[in-house]
Amino acid sequence: MNMHLMRGAALLLLAGTLAGCSGDDAPVAADAPRLPDAVQLTTNDDVFEANPIYSPDGQWILFEAEVDGNRDLWRMPAAGGDAERLTSDPAFDSSPYWAPDGGAIVFESDRDGRKHIWILDLTTPGAAPTALTSGDGDDGSPAWSPDGTRIVYESNRERRLGTDLWASPVAGGEAERLTKSDDGVYHRSADWSPDGTEIVFEANLDAGSVALHILHLESGEMHRITPLPGYEGHPSWSPDGARIAFEAMVNGTMEIGVVAATGGKVRMVTDTGGYWPRWSPDGRTIVYGSFGANEPNLWWIPVE
């Protein structure tokens, strides 16, 4: 499949010198002026592309794509070129995330009959994915810890209705339950702080709202950081630890917003639609998905 990254866009990305925002000047109002225009990276109107994420060295963009009815994982050079297929299985492979050293990826898949977490070694050509989790529950949305030792994910194991956050050692061993909520409450889409001491996630803890919350791993304390009503989800922590990008429903359209990691007002950085934001390793841009004529394509936008 020829999925080309626009070289002009890549050059603009590499040449960008935008400064990051501080907790003082960020997030103003949802109707504030947007940042400079987004740049479209792929133009495949007949291919569903989602959940893009930069490699730790910034050389690759990993994502999921549905081709001929089959959802698999792909990567493409951030500098431009053809996409390479990483998985090819009748199962539904999605929500990929890089290992901190870039040598492996973790993802969710139902290839064993239930949705579980799998790891693919990229350093061994032809290697088959190995299962990190198993059992009767469904697990999803994995994220690799900054020190490379654990993977956090959402799971409905030991639940009647809802999901909690769990973490499993990459080397194998017993999973640790990080949150425990009431039936009907979903803790989802977790991402680690760069220092590995906190986790940001989405949760419907307040009636009529899905908001971003931060879990302090040592104390177990949680607090909400976003003030908007409605839906705010799929958070991504910036490399400097100061900001969190996320998707939010604004006037009936999903858009990308940024909030200080300490909480506060939200600044929307898109106004033409956006899902699944992820920061570049240098913190200057956000890659995300946005619907084109038919299916979502990949885009990036500079962040002030």
Tab-separated table of C-alpha atoms in Angstrom:
chain	number	residue	atom	x	y	z
A	1	MET	CA	0.000	0.000	0.000
A	2	ASN	CA	1.440	3.373	-0.999
A	3	MET	CA	0.899	5.703	1.923
A	4	HIS	CA	3.201	8.663	1.336
A	5	LEU	CA	4.053	11.342	3.844
A	6	MET	CA	4.180	14.750	2.187
A	7	ARG	CA	7.858	15.730	2.068
A	8	GLY	CA	7.084	19.430	2.290
A	9	ALA	CA	5.243	18.811	5.507
A	10	ALA	CA	8.124	16.788	6.888
A	11	LEU	CA	10.615	19.537	6.068
A	12	LEU	CA	8.425	22.104	7.760
A	13	LEU	CA	8.223	19.841	10.799
A	14	LEU	CA	12.009	19.508	11.008
A	15	ALA	CA	12.511	23.243	10.568
A	16	GLY	CA	9.954	24.255	13.174
A	17	THR	CA	11.214	26.355	16.065
A	18	LEU	CA	8.037	26.967	17.988
A	19	ALA	CA	8.452	27.290	21.740
A	20	GLY	CA	6.399	25.201	24.160
A	21	CYS	CA	3.684	26.867	26.227
A	22	SER	CA	3.959	27.213	29.975
A	23	GLY	CA	1.325	26.568	32.581
A	24	ASP	CA	0.795	30.331	32.811
A	25	ASP	CA	0.082	31.171	29.189
A	26	ALA	CA	-1.570	27.901	28.096
A	27	PRO	CA	-5.019	26.883	27.787
A	28	VAL	CA	-7.211	29.842	27.481
A	29	ALA	CA	-10.683	29.364	26.074
A	30	ALA	CA	-12.094	26.812	23.696
A	31	ASP	CA	-13.002	29.596	21.254
A	32	ALA	CA	-9.549	31.215	21.292
A	33	PRO	CA	-7.646	31.632	17.995
A	34	ARG	CA	-6.215	28.329	16.807
A	35	LEU	CA	-2.578	27.587	16.192
A	36	PRO	CA	-1.047	27.651	12.677
A	37	ASP	CA	-2.821	25.498	10.116
A	38	ALA	CA	-2.502	21.732	10.308
A	39	VAL	CA	-0.657	19.794	7.600
A	40	GLN	CA	-2.095	16.631	6.070
A	41	LEU	CA	0.383	13.741	6.052
A	42	THR	CA	-1.559	11.037	4.203
A	43	THR	CA	-4.253	11.228	1.536
A	44	ASN	CA	-5.797	7.772	1.435
A	45	ASP	CA	-9.530	8.422	1.198
A	46	ASP	CA	-10.359	4.707	1.121
A	47	VAL	CA	-8.152	3.631	4.071
A	48	PHE	CA	-9.032	4.040	7.744
A	49	GLU	CA	-5.893	5.324	9.529
A	50	ALA	CA	-5.852	5.895	13.278
A	51	ASN	CA	-3.803	6.139	16.472
A	52	PRO	CA	-0.566	7.567	15.031
A	53	ILE	CA	2.446	7.813	17.333
A	54	TYR	CA	6.037	8.953	16.729
A	55	SER	CA	8.934	6.602	17.421
A	56	PRO	CA	11.145	7.715	20.343
A	57	ASP	CA	13.809	8.956	17.906
A	58	GLY	CA	11.247	10.744	15.743
A	59	GLN	CA	12.197	8.775	12.629
A	60	TRP	CA	8.951	6.801	12.257
A	61	ILE	CA	5.218	7.196	12.640
A	62	LEU	CA	3.449	4.055	13.811
A	63	PHE	CA	-0.291	3.728	13.218
A	64	GLU	CA	-3.142	1.328	12.572
A	65	ALA	CA	-4.839	1.066	9.187
A	66	GLU	CA	-7.761	-0.904	7.844
A	67	VAL	CA	-7.028	-2.235	4.364
A	68	ASP	CA	-9.525	-4.493	2.595
A	69	GLY	CA	-11.465	-4.895	5.815
A	70	ASN	CA	-8.475	-5.965	7.920
A	71	ARG	CA	-7.043	-3.775	10.716
A	72	ASP	CA	-3.244	-4.079	11.057
A	73	LEU	CA	-0.275	-2.030	12.221
A	74	TRP	CA	1.958	-0.015	9.907
A	75	ARG	CA	4.879	2.371	10.181
A	76	MET	CA	6.021	5.067	7.800
A	77	PRO	CA	9.176	7.204	7.732
A	78	ALA	CA	8.604	10.587	9.331
A	79	ALA	CA	10.764	12.079	6.555
A	80	GLY	CA	8.489	10.682	3.851
A	81	GLY	CA	8.125	7.434	1.945
A	82	ASP	CA	6.080	4.273	1.733
A	83	ALA	CA	4.441	2.636	4.720
A	84	GLU	CA	5.623	-0.763	5.937
A	85	ARG	CA	3.161	-3.325	7.237
A	86	LEU	CA	4.168	-4.686	10.657
A	87	THR	CA	1.304	-7.096	11.346
A	88	SER	CA	-0.820	-9.159	8.985
A	89	ASP	CA	-3.449	-11.136	10.821
A	90	PRO	CA	-7.210	-11.624	10.417
A	91	ALA	CA	-7.531	-10.269	13.951
A	92	PHE	CA	-8.180	-6.627	14.850
A	93	ASP	CA	-4.771	-5.103	15.739
A	94	SER	CA	-4.957	-1.567	17.132
A	95	SER	CA	-3.767	1.052	19.658
A	96	PRO	CA	-0.002	0.687	19.060
A	97	TYR	CA	2.624	2.198	21.375
A	98	TRP	CA	6.432	2.211	21.123
A	99	ALA	CA	8.886	0.780	23.622
A	100	PRO	CA	11.103	3.587	24.991
A	101	ASP	CA	14.120	2.265	23.059
A	102	GLY	CA	12.131	1.897	19.832
A	103	GLY	CA	12.998	-1.794	19.550
A	104	ALA	CA	9.479	-3.119	20.072
A	105	ILE	CA	5.840	-2.096	20.029
A	106	VAL	CA	2.886	-3.044	22.190
A	107	PHE	CA	-0.690	-3.186	20.934
A	108	GLU	CA	-4.117	-4.659	21.560
A	109	SER	CA	-5.455	-7.564	19.497
A	110	ASP	CA	-8.191	-10.166	19.603
A	111	ARG	CA	-6.060	-12.764	17.810
A	112	ASP	CA	-6.536	-15.286	20.652
A	113	GLY	CA	-10.303	-14.814	20.768
A	114	ARG	CA	-10.352	-12.064	23.414
A	115	LYS	CA	-8.892	-8.571	23.328
A	116	HIS	CA	-5.467	-8.810	24.979
A	117	ILE	CA	-2.111	-7.019	24.998
A	118	TRP	CA	0.630	-8.181	22.633
A	119	ILE	CA	4.281	-7.230	22.080
A	120	LEU	CA	6.122	-7.302	18.748
A	121	ASP	CA	9.938	-7.301	18.654
A	122	LEU	CA	11.089	-5.091	15.784
A	123	THR	CA	14.761	-6.044	16.078
A	124	THR	CA	14.175	-9.611	14.875
A	125	PRO	CA	12.921	-9.807	11.267
A	126	GLY	CA	9.880	-12.030	10.954
A	127	ALA	CA	9.297	-12.236	14.696
A	128	ALA	CA	5.763	-13.142	15.770
A	129	PRO	CA	3.921	-11.108	18.418
A	130	THR	CA	3.862	-12.551	21.932
A	131	ALA	CA	0.994	-12.175	24.392
A	132	LEU	CA	1.555	-10.083	27.511
A	133	THR	CA	-1.935	-10.672	28.932
A	134	SER	CA	-4.445	-13.501	28.759
A	135	GLY	CA	-7.573	-14.738	30.500
A	136	ASP	CA	-11.286	-14.090	30.358
A	137	GLY	CA	-11.156	-10.291	30.516
A	138	ASP	CA	-10.603	-7.812	27.697
A	139	ASP	CA	-7.532	-5.552	27.801
A	140	GLY	CA	-6.787	-2.523	25.648
A	141	SER	CA	-5.040	0.816	25.024
A	142	PRO	CA	-1.553	-0.162	26.253
A	143	ALA	CA	1.205	2.348	27.057
A	144	TRP	CA	4.843	1.478	27.778
A	145	SER	CA	6.424	2.965	30.909
A	146	PRO	CA	9.328	5.400	30.382
A	147	ASP	CA	11.776	3.024	32.097
A	148	GLY	CA	10.685	0.173	29.839
A	149	THR	CA	9.722	-2.213	32.637
A	150	ARG	CA	5.907	-2.072	32.681
A	151	ILE	CA	2.911	-1.618	30.428
A	152	VAL	CA	-0.290	0.029	31.649
A	153	TYR	CA	-3.616	-0.807	30.036
A	154	GLU	CA	-7.350	-0.773	30.646
A	155	SER	CA	-9.114	-4.008	31.552
A	156	ASN	CA	-12.533	-5.290	32.526
A	157	ARG	CA	-11.106	-8.268	34.431
A	158	GLU	CA	-12.690	-8.641	37.865
A	159	ARG	CA	-15.396	-6.236	36.714
A	160	ARG	CA	-19.080	-6.650	35.913
A	161	LEU	CA	-19.418	-3.345	34.070
A	162	GLY	CA	-16.581	-0.880	33.491
A	163	THR	CA	-12.781	-0.902	33.241
A	164	ASP	CA	-9.853	-0.211	35.552
A	165	LEU	CA	-6.169	0.450	34.928
A	166	TRP	CA	-3.703	-2.399	35.336
A	167	ALA	CA	0.051	-2.674	34.801
A	168	SER	CA	1.993	-5.788	33.810
A	169	PRO	CA	5.772	-6.325	33.938
A	170	VAL	CA	7.258	-6.584	30.452
A	171	ALA	CA	9.499	-9.406	31.655
A	172	GLY	CA	6.479	-11.366	32.852
A	173	GLY	CA	4.844	-11.733	36.229
A	174	GLU	CA	1.734	-10.758	38.110
A	175	ALA	CA	-0.303	-7.775	36.943
A	176	GLU	CA	-0.955	-4.932	39.385
A	177	ARG	CA	-4.348	-3.283	39.651
A	178	LEU	CA	-3.808	0.483	39.713
A	179	THR	CA	-7.407	1.696	40.033
A	180	LYS	CA	-10.638	0.244	41.369
A	181	SER	CA	-13.894	1.940	40.464
A	182	ASP	CA	-17.603	1.313	40.815
A	183	ASP	CA	-19.644	-0.575	38.233
A	184	GLY	CA	-20.377	1.612	35.234
A	185	VAL	CA	-17.169	3.654	35.632
A	186	TYR	CA	-14.514	3.376	32.934
A	187	HIS	CA	-10.842	4.234	33.457
A	188	ARG	CA	-9.333	4.250	29.966
A	189	SER	CA	-6.634	5.426	27.530
A	190	ALA	CA	-3.792	5.851	30.017
A	191	ASP	CA	-0.451	7.530	29.326
A	192	TRP	CA	2.611	7.884	31.566
A	193	SER	CA	4.234	11.077	32.765
A	194	PRO	CA	7.806	11.331	31.425
A	195	ASP	CA	9.243	10.612	34.886
A	196	GLY	CA	6.988	7.582	35.351
A	197	THR	CA	5.479	8.760	38.648
A	198	GLU	CA	1.989	9.589	37.351
A	199	ILE	CA	-0.531	8.362	34.813
A	200	VAL	CA	-3.118	10.460	32.987
A	201	PHE	CA	-6.309	8.787	31.815
A	202	GLU	CA	-9.922	9.432	30.868
A	203	ALA	CA	-12.767	8.511	33.216
A	204	ASN	CA	-16.495	9.082	33.601
A	205	LEU	CA	-16.251	9.745	37.337
A	206	ASP	CA	-18.587	12.742	37.178
A	207	ALA	CA	-22.168	12.417	35.943
A	208	GLY	CA	-22.587	13.388	32.292
A	209	SER	CA	-18.869	13.935	31.740
A	210	VAL	CA	-15.766	12.063	30.599
A	211	ALA	CA	-12.738	14.024	31.788
A	212	LEU	CA	-8.989	13.680	32.234
A	213	HIS	CA	-7.654	12.564	35.589
A	214	ILE	CA	-4.151	12.039	36.936
A	215	LEU	CA	-3.195	9.108	39.154
A	216	HIS	CA	-0.177	9.505	41.435
A	217	LEU	CA	1.281	6.011	41.539
A	218	GLU	CA	2.978	6.193	44.940
A	219	SER	CA	0.047	7.627	46.888
A	220	GLY	CA	-2.797	6.265	44.761
A	221	GLU	CA	-4.452	9.694	44.794
A	222	MET	CA	-6.390	10.901	41.737
A	223	HIS	CA	-7.495	14.361	40.650
A	224	ARG	CA	-9.280	15.852	37.651
A	225	ILE	CA	-7.371	18.292	35.435
A	226	THR	CA	-9.843	19.321	32.710
A	227	PRO	CA	-12.848	21.595	33.298
A	228	LEU	CA	-14.892	21.175	30.123
A	229	PRO	CA	-18.295	19.468	30.205
A	230	GLY	CA	-18.953	16.536	27.901
A	231	TYR	CA	-16.149	14.341	26.563
A	232	GLU	CA	-12.354	14.713	26.955
A	233	GLY	CA	-10.226	11.663	26.251
A	234	HIS	CA	-7.229	9.918	24.688
A	235	PRO	CA	-4.624	11.973	26.600
A	236	SER	CA	-0.960	12.210	25.623
A	237	TRP	CA	1.681	13.621	27.985
A	238	SER	CA	4.216	16.020	26.447
A	239	PRO	CA	7.901	15.010	26.569
A	240	ASP	CA	8.742	17.877	28.946
A	241	GLY	CA	5.940	16.861	31.315
A	242	ALA	CA	4.334	20.306	31.249
A	243	ARG	CA	1.332	19.717	28.974
A	244	ILE	CA	-1.218	17.112	28.037
A	245	ALA	CA	-2.857	16.871	24.615
A	246	PHE	CA	-6.241	15.217	24.245
A	247	GLU	CA	-9.372	14.964	22.111
A	248	ALA	CA	-12.548	16.789	23.149
A	249	MET	CA	-16.039	17.211	21.800
A	250	VAL	CA	-16.548	20.893	20.945
A	251	ASN	CA	-19.808	22.071	19.391
A	252	GLY	CA	-20.505	18.594	18.075
A	253	THR	CA	-17.045	18.048	16.560
A	254	MET	CA	-14.088	16.171	18.011
A	255	GLU	CA	-11.060	18.479	18.245
A	256	ILE	CA	-7.565	18.441	19.751
A	257	GLY	CA	-6.906	20.455	22.903
A	258	VAL	CA	-3.956	21.090	25.204
A	259	VAL	CA	-4.032	21.658	28.954
A	260	ALA	CA	-1.279	22.226	31.505
A	261	ALA	CA	-0.422	19.028	33.378
A	262	THR	CA	-1.306	20.874	36.573
A	263	GLY	CA	-4.814	21.446	35.209
A	264	GLY	CA	-6.652	24.611	34.205
A	265	LYS	CA	-8.198	26.107	31.118
A	266	VAL	CA	-8.072	24.289	27.803
A	267	ARG	CA	-6.779	25.638	24.513
A	268	MET	CA	-8.088	23.970	21.372
A	269	VAL	CA	-5.410	23.607	18.699
A	270	THR	CA	-7.609	22.362	15.841
A	271	ASP	CA	-10.889	23.532	14.385
A	272	THR	CA	-11.333	21.073	11.506
A	273	GLY	CA	-11.629	17.893	13.562
A	274	GLY	CA	-9.083	15.739	15.346
A	275	TYR	CA	-8.646	12.432	17.177
A	276	TRP	CA	-5.868	10.409	18.858
A	277	PRO	CA	-3.217	13.107	19.475
A	278	ARG	CA	0.416	12.203	20.198
A	279	TRP	CA	3.375	14.518	20.779
A	280	SER	CA	6.548	14.496	18.727
A	281	PRO	CA	9.680	13.621	20.756
A	282	ASP	CA	10.798	17.275	20.702
A	283	GLY	CA	7.384	18.506	21.864
A	284	ARG	CA	6.995	20.886	18.923
A	285	THR	CA	4.207	19.154	17.048
A	286	ILE	CA	1.233	16.850	17.569
A	287	VAL	CA	0.358	14.069	15.146
A	288	TYR	CA	-3.283	13.008	15.018
A	289	GLY	CA	-6.085	11.655	12.855
A	290	SER	CA	-8.806	13.669	11.153
A	291	PHE	CA	-11.523	12.666	8.726
A	292	GLY	CA	-11.041	13.568	5.085
A	293	ALA	CA	-13.557	12.924	2.336
A	294	ASN	CA	-14.316	9.412	3.588
A	295	GLU	CA	-11.907	7.901	6.114
A	296	PRO	CA	-9.576	9.519	8.684
A	297	ASN	CA	-6.081	10.447	7.507
A	298	LEU	CA	-2.984	11.407	9.458
A	299	TRP	CA	-2.133	15.056	10.160
A	300	TRP	CA	0.252	17.085	12.275
A	301	ILE	CA	0.062	20.566	13.720
A	302	PRO	CA	2.715	22.803	15.327
A	303	VAL	CA	2.056	23.655	18.961
A	304	GLU	CA	3.020	27.003	20.500
